[in-house]
Amino acid sequence: MNQDQEHLRLLSIFHYVMAGFACLLPLFSLIYIGMGIMMLSGKMPSSTPSAAHGDLIGGYVFVGVGSLFFLMGVVGAILNFLAGRALAKRERRTLCLVVAGLNCLHMPLGTLLGVFTFIVLGRPSVQALFNPVQSAPTAGAWPHPGPGYPPGSSPFSGPHP
C-alpha cells in the first residue's frame, strides 16, 4: 500500500506540472489572436487593394483558431490541476481517468503521464484507496429510499379524466 500511495503522490505532482505546461498553449495562441486583430484592423499591410477582403477572412480565421486554442489550453490546464488535486485526495477516479486519456494526446510527456496514470489507477489496491469502505449511516442521515414503485405504476398514474 505504501508504494501505491507514493505512486499517487508522484502522479499528483506530475499532473500539476502538466497543468503548468498546459498554461503555455494559451500564451502561444495569443500570437494568433494578435495577428488576426492586426489583419482585421488594417494594421497589417496587404500587397493589393483587392486582398483586403481576403485579409478580413484571414483575420477572422486567425482570431477564431487562436481563441479555440486559448480555450482548449485553459480547459486542459484546469482539468490537469483538478486531476492532480483529486489524486492527492484519493477521490474522483473517473475524472483522473478522463484527464489521463486527454493527456495521451499531448506527445510525448502527456502520453507518458496518461499511460502511467492508467496503469496505476487500474490496480485493484489503488481502486480500494479511491473507494473506502462506507460506514454505517449516522443518526440524522437521510434514510435509504425504498424499492420504488412497481413497474408500470407511479404516483402520477391513475384514472385519467
PDB file of C-alpha atoms in Angstrom:
ATOM      1  CA  MET A   1       0.000   0.000   0.000  1.00  0.00           C
ATOM      2  CA  ASN A   2       2.851   2.370   0.704  1.00  0.00           C
ATOM      3  CA  GLN A   3       4.092   2.023  -2.880  1.00  0.00           C
ATOM      4  CA  ASP A   4       0.604   2.825  -4.207  1.00  0.00           C
ATOM      5  CA  GLN A   5       0.420   5.971  -2.096  1.00  0.00           C
ATOM      6  CA  GLU A   6       3.846   7.047  -3.339  1.00  0.00           C
ATOM      7  CA  HIS A   7       2.798   6.473  -6.959  1.00  0.00           C
ATOM      8  CA  LEU A   8      -0.372   8.506  -6.416  1.00  0.00           C
ATOM      9  CA  ARG A   9       1.658  11.299  -4.836  1.00  0.00           C
ATOM     10  CA  LEU A  10       4.036  11.355  -7.816  1.00  0.00           C
ATOM     11  CA  LEU A  11       1.147  11.282 -10.296  1.00  0.00           C
ATOM     12  CA  SER A  12      -0.427  14.201  -8.458  1.00  0.00           C
ATOM     13  CA  ILE A  13       2.798  16.212  -8.738  1.00  0.00           C
ATOM     14  CA  PHE A  14       3.181  15.348 -12.430  1.00  0.00           C
ATOM     15  CA  HIS A  15      -0.399  16.411 -13.128  1.00  0.00           C
ATOM     16  CA  TYR A  16       0.377  19.774 -11.535  1.00  0.00           C
ATOM     17  CA  VAL A  17       3.460  20.040 -13.770  1.00  0.00           C
ATOM     18  CA  MET A  18       1.365  19.116 -16.811  1.00  0.00           C
ATOM     19  CA  ALA A  19      -1.117  21.828 -15.815  1.00  0.00           C
ATOM     20  CA  GLY A  20       1.782  24.280 -15.889  1.00  0.00           C
ATOM     21  CA  PHE A  21       2.788  23.101 -19.360  1.00  0.00           C
ATOM     22  CA  ALA A  22      -0.836  23.337 -20.465  1.00  0.00           C
ATOM     23  CA  CYS A  23      -0.766  27.018 -19.474  1.00  0.00           C
ATOM     24  CA  LEU A  24       1.811  27.587 -22.235  1.00  0.00           C
ATOM     25  CA  LEU A  25      -0.627  26.737 -25.038  1.00  0.00           C
ATOM     26  CA  PRO A  26      -2.846  29.766 -24.395  1.00  0.00           C
ATOM     27  CA  LEU A  27       0.206  32.034 -24.438  1.00  0.00           C
ATOM     28  CA  PHE A  28       1.164  30.935 -27.957  1.00  0.00           C
ATOM     29  CA  SER A  29      -2.401  31.281 -29.157  1.00  0.00           C
ATOM     30  CA  LEU A  30      -2.339  34.940 -28.141  1.00  0.00           C
ATOM     31  CA  ILE A  31       0.100  35.464 -31.030  1.00  0.00           C
ATOM     32  CA  TYR A  32      -2.530  34.179 -33.488  1.00  0.00           C
ATOM     33  CA  ILE A  33      -5.243  36.285 -31.890  1.00  0.00           C
ATOM     34  CA  GLY A  34      -2.993  39.353 -32.131  1.00  0.00           C
ATOM     35  CA  MET A  35      -2.196  38.678 -35.802  1.00  0.00           C
ATOM     36  CA  GLY A  36      -5.895  38.258 -36.558  1.00  0.00           C
ATOM     37  CA  ILE A  37      -6.739  41.527 -34.826  1.00  0.00           C
ATOM     38  CA  MET A  38      -4.000  43.266 -36.814  1.00  0.00           C
ATOM     39  CA  MET A  39      -5.469  41.872 -40.046  1.00  0.00           C
ATOM     40  CA  LEU A  40      -8.970  42.974 -39.090  1.00  0.00           C
ATOM     41  CA  SER A  41      -7.903  46.471 -38.067  1.00  0.00           C
ATOM     42  CA  GLY A  42      -5.887  47.034 -41.262  1.00  0.00           C
ATOM     43  CA  LYS A  43      -2.565  47.473 -39.472  1.00  0.00           C
ATOM     44  CA  MET A  44      -1.048  44.615 -41.460  1.00  0.00           C
ATOM     45  CA  PRO A  45      -0.230  45.885 -44.963  1.00  0.00           C
ATOM     46  CA  SER A  46      -1.625  43.973 -47.939  1.00  0.00           C
ATOM     47  CA  SER A  47       0.027  43.752 -51.359  1.00  0.00           C
ATOM     48  CA  THR A  48      -3.028  44.784 -53.397  1.00  0.00           C
ATOM     49  CA  PRO A  49      -6.257  46.600 -52.609  1.00  0.00           C
ATOM     50  CA  SER A  50      -8.279  43.550 -53.670  1.00  0.00           C
ATOM     51  CA  ALA A  51      -6.574  41.499 -50.938  1.00  0.00           C
ATOM     52  CA  ALA A  52      -8.413  43.474 -48.247  1.00  0.00           C
ATOM     53  CA  HIS A  53     -11.404  41.106 -48.358  1.00  0.00           C
ATOM     54  CA  GLY A  54      -9.069  38.108 -48.006  1.00  0.00           C
ATOM     55  CA  ASP A  55      -7.372  39.814 -45.100  1.00  0.00           C
ATOM     56  CA  LEU A  56     -10.724  40.124 -43.321  1.00  0.00           C
ATOM     57  CA  ILE A  57     -11.483  36.434 -43.784  1.00  0.00           C
ATOM     58  CA  GLY A  58      -7.961  35.504 -42.730  1.00  0.00           C
ATOM     59  CA  GLY A  59      -8.233  37.777 -39.711  1.00  0.00           C
ATOM     60  CA  TYR A  60     -11.434  36.101 -38.578  1.00  0.00           C
ATOM     61  CA  VAL A  61      -9.849  32.673 -39.083  1.00  0.00           C
ATOM     62  CA  PHE A  62      -6.776  33.641 -37.046  1.00  0.00           C
ATOM     63  CA  VAL A  63      -8.873  35.097 -34.225  1.00  0.00           C
ATOM     64  CA  GLY A  64     -11.218  32.076 -34.232  1.00  0.00           C
ATOM     65  CA  VAL A  65      -8.478  29.436 -34.273  1.00  0.00           C
ATOM     66  CA  GLY A  66      -6.422  31.357 -31.709  1.00  0.00           C
ATOM     67  CA  SER A  67      -9.433  31.692 -29.432  1.00  0.00           C
ATOM     68  CA  LEU A  68     -10.186  27.986 -29.775  1.00  0.00           C
ATOM     69  CA  PHE A  69      -6.608  27.046 -28.841  1.00  0.00           C
ATOM     70  CA  PHE A  70      -6.724  29.523 -25.966  1.00  0.00           C
ATOM     71  CA  LEU A  71      -9.907  27.945 -24.630  1.00  0.00           C
ATOM     72  CA  MET A  72      -8.566  24.399 -25.060  1.00  0.00           C
ATOM     73  CA  GLY A  73      -5.358  25.325 -23.240  1.00  0.00           C
ATOM     74  CA  VAL A  74      -7.188  26.885 -20.319  1.00  0.00           C
ATOM     75  CA  VAL A  75      -9.563  23.923 -20.021  1.00  0.00           C
ATOM     76  CA  GLY A  76      -6.645  21.476 -20.235  1.00  0.00           C
ATOM     77  CA  ALA A  77      -4.751  23.322 -17.526  1.00  0.00           C
ATOM     78  CA  ILE A  78      -7.786  23.418 -15.243  1.00  0.00           C
ATOM     79  CA  LEU A  79      -8.548  19.725 -15.804  1.00  0.00           C
ATOM     80  CA  ASN A  80      -4.945  18.724 -15.067  1.00  0.00           C
ATOM     81  CA  PHE A  81      -4.942  20.841 -11.930  1.00  0.00           C
ATOM     82  CA  LEU A  82      -8.226  19.275 -10.758  1.00  0.00           C
ATOM     83  CA  ALA A  83      -6.926  15.779 -11.537  1.00  0.00           C
ATOM     84  CA  GLY A  84      -3.745  16.460  -9.570  1.00  0.00           C
ATOM     85  CA  ARG A  85      -5.776  17.605  -6.597  1.00  0.00           C
ATOM     86  CA  ALA A  86      -8.145  14.641  -6.897  1.00  0.00           C
ATOM     87  CA  LEU A  87      -5.209  12.228  -6.989  1.00  0.00           C
ATOM     88  CA  ALA A  88      -3.768  13.813  -3.852  1.00  0.00           C
ATOM     89  CA  LYS A  89      -7.121  13.470  -2.057  1.00  0.00           C
ATOM     90  CA  ARG A  90      -7.875   9.978  -3.473  1.00  0.00           C
ATOM     91  CA  GLU A  91     -11.215  10.989  -4.967  1.00  0.00           C
ATOM     92  CA  ARG A  92     -12.882  11.390  -8.400  1.00  0.00           C
ATOM     93  CA  ARG A  93     -11.128   8.463 -10.046  1.00  0.00           C
ATOM     94  CA  THR A  94     -13.234   8.821 -13.203  1.00  0.00           C
ATOM     95  CA  LEU A  95     -12.098  12.432 -13.663  1.00  0.00           C
ATOM     96  CA  CYS A  96      -8.482  11.286 -13.315  1.00  0.00           C
ATOM     97  CA  LEU A  97      -9.006   8.603 -15.967  1.00  0.00           C
ATOM     98  CA  VAL A  98     -10.649  11.059 -18.383  1.00  0.00           C
ATOM     99  CA  VAL A  99      -7.823  13.566 -17.930  1.00  0.00           C
ATOM    100  CA  ALA A 100      -5.295  10.755 -18.421  1.00  0.00           C
ATOM    101  CA  GLY A 101      -6.958   9.940 -21.742  1.00  0.00           C
ATOM    102  CA  LEU A 102      -6.846  13.587 -22.816  1.00  0.00           C
ATOM    103  CA  ASN A 103      -3.198  13.813 -21.743  1.00  0.00           C
ATOM    104  CA  CYS A 104      -2.377  10.945 -24.085  1.00  0.00           C
ATOM    105  CA  LEU A 105      -2.967  13.390 -26.963  1.00  0.00           C
ATOM    106  CA  HIS A 106      -0.042  15.575 -25.820  1.00  0.00           C
ATOM    107  CA  MET A 107       3.006  13.747 -27.134  1.00  0.00           C
ATOM    108  CA  PRO A 108       5.430  12.701 -25.592  1.00  0.00           C
ATOM    109  CA  LEU A 109       5.114  13.854 -21.951  1.00  0.00           C
ATOM    110  CA  GLY A 110       1.332  13.756 -21.810  1.00  0.00           C
ATOM    111  CA  THR A 111       1.298  10.269 -23.312  1.00  0.00           C
ATOM    112  CA  LEU A 112       3.713   9.026 -20.657  1.00  0.00           C
ATOM    113  CA  LEU A 113       1.699  10.626 -17.884  1.00  0.00           C
ATOM    114  CA  GLY A 114      -1.587   9.305 -19.274  1.00  0.00           C
ATOM    115  CA  VAL A 115      -0.340   5.733 -19.677  1.00  0.00           C
ATOM    116  CA  PHE A 116       1.220   5.658 -16.211  1.00  0.00           C
ATOM    117  CA  THR A 117      -1.966   7.103 -14.742  1.00  0.00           C
ATOM    118  CA  PHE A 118      -3.980   4.314 -16.401  1.00  0.00           C
ATOM    119  CA  ILE A 119      -1.552   1.694 -15.088  1.00  0.00           C
ATOM    120  CA  VAL A 120      -1.588   2.982 -11.512  1.00  0.00           C
ATOM    121  CA  LEU A 121      -5.336   3.667 -11.324  1.00  0.00           C
ATOM    122  CA  GLY A 122      -6.077   0.252 -12.836  1.00  0.00           C
ATOM    123  CA  ARG A 123      -4.588  -1.633  -9.872  1.00  0.00           C
ATOM    124  CA  PRO A 124      -7.166  -3.131  -7.508  1.00  0.00           C
ATOM    125  CA  SER A 125      -5.205  -1.890  -4.482  1.00  0.00           C
ATOM    126  CA  VAL A 126      -5.365   1.690  -5.786  1.00  0.00           C
ATOM    127  CA  GLN A 127      -9.050   1.346  -6.624  1.00  0.00           C
ATOM    128  CA  ALA A 128      -9.582   0.401  -2.984  1.00  0.00           C
ATOM    129  CA  LEU A 129      -7.890   3.657  -1.931  1.00  0.00           C
ATOM    130  CA  PHE A 130     -10.406   5.620  -4.027  1.00  0.00           C
ATOM    131  CA  ASN A 131     -13.400   3.642  -2.694  1.00  0.00           C
ATOM    132  CA  PRO A 132     -13.058   3.447   1.086  1.00  0.00           C
ATOM    133  CA  VAL A 133     -15.371   1.103   2.968  1.00  0.00           C
ATOM    134  CA  GLN A 134     -18.516   3.006   3.768  1.00  0.00           C
ATOM    135  CA  SER A 135     -19.507   3.012   7.419  1.00  0.00           C
ATOM    136  CA  ALA A 136     -22.985   2.597   8.801  1.00  0.00           C
ATOM    137  CA  PRO A 137     -25.216   5.654   8.412  1.00  0.00           C
ATOM    138  CA  THR A 138     -25.064   8.086  11.285  1.00  0.00           C
ATOM    139  CA  ALA A 139     -28.019   9.423  13.193  1.00  0.00           C
ATOM    140  CA  GLY A 140     -29.821  12.139  11.314  1.00  0.00           C
ATOM    141  CA  ALA A 141     -28.759  10.829   7.899  1.00  0.00           C
ATOM    142  CA  TRP A 142     -31.306  10.535   5.135  1.00  0.00           C
ATOM    143  CA  PRO A 143     -32.982   7.136   5.117  1.00  0.00           C
ATOM    144  CA  HIS A 144     -32.344   4.799   2.215  1.00  0.00           C
ATOM    145  CA  PRO A 145     -35.216   5.029  -0.264  1.00  0.00           C
ATOM    146  CA  GLY A 146     -37.464   2.040  -0.621  1.00  0.00           C
ATOM    147  CA  PRO A 147     -37.607  -0.225  -3.631  1.00  0.00           C
ATOM    148  CA  GLY A 148     -39.763   2.262  -5.505  1.00  0.00           C
ATOM    149  CA  TYR A 149     -42.987   1.832  -7.330  1.00  0.00           C
ATOM    150  CA  PRO A 150     -43.837  -1.407  -9.099  1.00  0.00           C
ATOM    151  CA  PRO A 151     -43.241  -1.391 -12.854  1.00  0.00           C
ATOM    152  CA  GLY A 152     -45.998   0.382 -14.727  1.00  0.00           C
ATOM    153  CA  SER A 153     -47.195   2.430 -11.807  1.00  0.00           C
ATOM    154  CA  SER A 154     -46.187   5.762 -10.371  1.00  0.00           C
ATOM    155  CA  PRO A 155     -47.738   8.358  -8.099  1.00  0.00           C
ATOM    156  CA  PHE A 156     -48.954  10.097 -11.248  1.00  0.00           C
ATOM    157  CA  SER A 157     -50.671   7.069 -12.766  1.00  0.00           C
ATOM    158  CA  GLY A 158     -54.279   6.600 -12.042  1.00  0.00           C
ATOM    159  CA  PRO A 159     -57.580   7.254 -13.649  1.00  0.00           C
ATOM    160  CA  HIS A 160     -57.278   9.670 -16.494  1.00  0.00           C
ATOM    161  CA  PRO A 161     -60.072  12.251 -16.863  1.00  0.00           C
TER     162      PRO A 161
END
